[in-house]
Amino acid sequence: MELETRYDPTNYEGEVYQSWLDKNAFAPSDDPDKPTFTVMIPPPNVTGILHMGHALNGTVQDIVIRHRRMSGFAALWVPGTDHAGIATQAVVEKKLYLEEKLTREDVGREAFLAKIWEWKEVHGNKILEQFKSLGCSCDWSRTAFTLDEDMSRGVREAFVRLFNKEQIYRGARLVNWDCELETAVSDDEIEYATRKTKLAYLKYPVKGEDGRFLTVATTRPETMLADTGVAVNPEDERYRDLVGKFCVLPLVGREIPIVADESVDASFGTGAVKITPGHDPADYERGARHNLPIINLLNKDGSLNDEGGKFAGLDRVKARKEVLAAMEELELLEKVDDYTHNVALSDRSKSVIEPLVSEQWFVKMKPLAKPAIDAVKNGDLKFRPARWSKVYLNWLENVHDWCISRQLWWGHRIPVWYDEDGVPIASVDELELGSEHPRTGKPIVRQDPDVLDTWASSWLWPFATLGWPDKTADLARFYPTQFLATAREIIYLWVARMIMAGHEFMDHLPESERCAFSTCYINATVLDAKGKRMSKSAGNGIDPLEMVEKYGADAVRYSLIMLTREGQDVKLAETRFEEGRRFTNKVWNAARFVLTNMEGSRTDGSLASAERLEDRWILSRLATVRDEVTAALDEYRFNDGLGTLYRFVWNDFCDWYLELSKPRLSEGETESAQAVRGTLARVLRDVLRLLHPFTPFQTEVLWTALHDALGEKAKEQILVADWPDNAGIERDEQAESDMEVVQGLVHAVRSIRALTTLGDRKPLRAIVAAPGEAELETMRAHEKSIRALGFLEELVLQRDADRPPASAVAITGGAEVFVPLGKEVDLDKLSVTLAGRVDKLKKGIGGVEGKLGNPKFVERADPEVVADERSRLEEMKRELALLERNLDGLRTE
């Protein structure tokens, strides 16, 4: 296989991915002796398209599953999508109206659901196909959908179990109501936005005290029509005499009590607050404490119902203006102030949430929360970064009952049926209308019309996708799972609920084996270059598919991981993908060099066959890198692992070993040439396997090319090859120490070239004063290599030496390196340049010293930041000393 001069991923990626599919390479091994490792994809919405957050998450999961597959696990990555009740129904409703000018009510429930299924079949798997372009190695034969029949049966089973345990109940509660979508949403499905509004001061007449008013401040004056009380703080002396008396509610004429309640903030507004139990969470609690009635003022669409009197039928926003106008006409509007506050919005429709008392289904969460809390506290579940466990525990320890019913048509219909008296019965199997009610014996007359919250299916994802409630072979083999990568926003929406579900429903397993997954990895958030969230509306998004087309999937994966340190969000500009392209090109060119030099006899690369220092050194480094990368991947430190590989490939292998190998490769069939060929082959073979989880496409191409060059046929694709095991190589500290001396001396010469702007390859004379005998002997032993790499026409090595006139100096280890400067260097100009650098460096040192001398900075800053600043200061001082020494030595006599 002949490699192209320049790597073009578009020539390979599609073909490589198809070869993996053709060989069913993503399916887990059926070897019963292999341990299992299972990853469940967080199912994206069927309405979704791939964004950078998906690309990062998909890359992270793929790295994990590829590494475990190569490490001897029967590795399973289950893909799938979520039916996304509200989002999907909204998309199809909009499409129906735009194309046919019809609403869902016009076509009816069954016909509308059929249209959604039609839409899903066309568009529903688009995002999974996009994941394939990234190289994701899911077992696509197991692709799941949260409305599949198997999943639906699991959802019904879970509901019925909780219903029969009386952990599910129906009741009238204050819920978050989305007036646009006309459905309840949970506390976890709302977001907050800062809005400018008006704070109106309304005067309520005090009964029996002509001319006396109690003024309340509110941002929602239309809800006064549903007020059933007014509250003041019991310690507020302004109103102490009014407690127990009544106000007359303007516009309505209803008498409402004035009560004392400690929850009232006496400093807000007038210190008196209207109580509207039907439309405010705090008022709902106050109303319950004082036995106040609840009045529902709103219809499902947000308009006022008959309780609104003459305002009935008005939209809530218009009613707000009309109520204020009416109060002003009655001279009961004291004033209106500008006011800014946080407003609750539906995360789907973005409409303002309206608290509304409604009959809904709820799950009692306290009993489910305890084992999920214990899972973190006893170590069964670990978060990475660990700090996210606090978010998880805080939510669980303060959990409220979960409103699981939604007033939608698309979703899992609640499996509850009623007889003619309204007696409910839950059933896993469909109950026919007219059939006998299992408990009352009366005819079944209707099924509950609502559907379940989307999360009421996805919380079963880790085991329902494996066949639960049946005790299948897959469930026995692949549950519990080991790794979940997801976003911080759904720690409580999804993560916590999956842990609860595992402990509740996998009750045939020992307690220690019920936890749905053992590691929850919280991904970084991908921001734009300015640190802002990417979004369509802001127009600052970067399309990962466009980046894959332009740079290649491996370059995109590489760039995302190199930018992502654990726990830190990513600032991403398109130019950062150039880094990935440069690295993949570097690997390609290095591989081409190795493969074109594989002709001729060779020995397998090992320490036993290593002939020279550079052979022993690169194999020692390879052994160390293998261990470091393996540990990083085992601990999910992806950036650390890839950073280690980058430095080894770019610096150790390409910049040093390949350069040192070139003269030996030209020697034909000498033992030295054989040894270097063997070492090159061994390093490339191991590097490709170490890189594979990160850059799978290119490594698969080069794996085949390597075996072709060696006259072998690859036993298997690299995707299922064994992870490197360091057979025949180990850490060689002496080789690394000796090579450090060689590299240090070459670096010193290169730094002098940079300092004096001498050309990179201009032949120079260098004088080295190395007082240490061992260091000097190492330099002498490898003088030929040092001269070649440093482009030195002469290298003088001695114990001590005086600095020649008009020379530059550098320091390496315990040695000093002097390079006499020829006539082509303008010493006066160089002196001015160095003096400028000295001044700039002194200012920089002063700035850092000032920062470190500030006690507030040292006390408040992250300890790592302080340590970095101290380290930077020491480095700057060393650089200053060397610059001043060079400046002082630019003399001719």
JSON list of C-alpha atoms in Angstrom, two decimals, residues 20 74 78 113 167 187 287 312 328 391 410 421 433 445 449 464 513 539 547 561 577 585 615 670 672 721 750 792 824:
[
{"chain": "A", "resi": 20, "resn": "TRP", "atom": "CA", "xyz": [-15.56, -1.52, 10.23]},
{"chain": "A", "resi": 74, "resn": "ALA", "atom": "CA", "xyz": [-16.15, -7.25, 25.55]},
{"chain": "A", "resi": 78, "resn": "VAL", "atom": "CA", "xyz": [-25.37, 1.23, 22.90]},
{"chain": "A", "resi": 113, "resn": "LEU", "atom": "CA", "xyz": [-49.40, 10.50, 16.07]},
{"chain": "A", "resi": 167, "resn": "GLN", "atom": "CA", "xyz": [-45.26, 5.76, 45.13]},
{"chain": "A", "resi": 187, "resn": "ASP", "atom": "CA", "xyz": [-38.94, 22.25, 37.99]},
{"chain": "A", "resi": 287, "resn": "GLY", "atom": "CA", "xyz": [-52.08, 29.73, 51.74]},
{"chain": "A", "resi": 312, "resn": "ALA", "atom": "CA", "xyz": [-62.42, 36.89, 31.31]},
{"chain": "A", "resi": 328, "resn": "GLU", "atom": "CA", "xyz": [-56.01, 53.64, 38.29]},
{"chain": "A", "resi": 391, "resn": "VAL", "atom": "CA", "xyz": [-24.73, 19.26, 42.60]},
{"chain": "A", "resi": 410, "resn": "TRP", "atom": "CA", "xyz": [-46.53, 12.27, 21.61]},
{"chain": "A", "resi": 421, "resn": "ASP", "atom": "CA", "xyz": [-66.88, 6.12, 38.74]},
{"chain": "A", "resi": 433, "resn": "LEU", "atom": "CA", "xyz": [-62.70, -0.02, 26.68]},
{"chain": "A", "resi": 445, "resn": "VAL", "atom": "CA", "xyz": [-64.70, 3.73, 30.09]},
{"chain": "A", "resi": 449, "resn": "PRO", "atom": "CA", "xyz": [-55.23, 11.12, 28.12]},
{"chain": "A", "resi": 464, "resn": "ALA", "atom": "CA", "xyz": [-34.42, -1.17, 29.40]},
{"chain": "A", "resi": 513, "resn": "GLU", "atom": "CA", "xyz": [-24.66, -4.32, 41.57]},
{"chain": "A", "resi": 539, "resn": "GLY", "atom": "CA", "xyz": [-24.93, 33.02, 15.23]},
{"chain": "A", "resi": 547, "resn": "MET", "atom": "CA", "xyz": [-15.18, 20.98, 10.35]},
{"chain": "A", "resi": 561, "resn": "ILE", "atom": "CA", "xyz": [-9.56, 16.72, 23.31]},
{"chain": "A", "resi": 577, "resn": "PHE", "atom": "CA", "xyz": [-8.75, 22.71, 14.18]},
{"chain": "A", "resi": 585, "resn": "ASN", "atom": "CA", "xyz": [0.01, 15.48, 8.92]},
{"chain": "A", "resi": 615, "resn": "ASP", "atom": "CA", "xyz": [17.56, 3.12, 20.27]},
{"chain": "A", "resi": 670, "resn": "THR", "atom": "CA", "xyz": [24.75, -3.37, 8.64]},
{"chain": "A", "resi": 672, "resn": "SER", "atom": "CA", "xyz": [23.13, -0.81, 12.97]},
{"chain": "A", "resi": 721, "resn": "ALA", "atom": "CA", "xyz": [-5.80, -5.20, 17.94]},
{"chain": "A", "resi": 750, "resn": "ARG", "atom": "CA", "xyz": [19.87, 26.16, 19.11]},
{"chain": "A", "resi": 792, "resn": "LEU", "atom": "CA", "xyz": [28.52, 22.25, 14.31]},
{"chain": "A", "resi": 824, "resn": "GLU", "atom": "CA", "xyz": [28.37, 38.59, 10.02]}
]
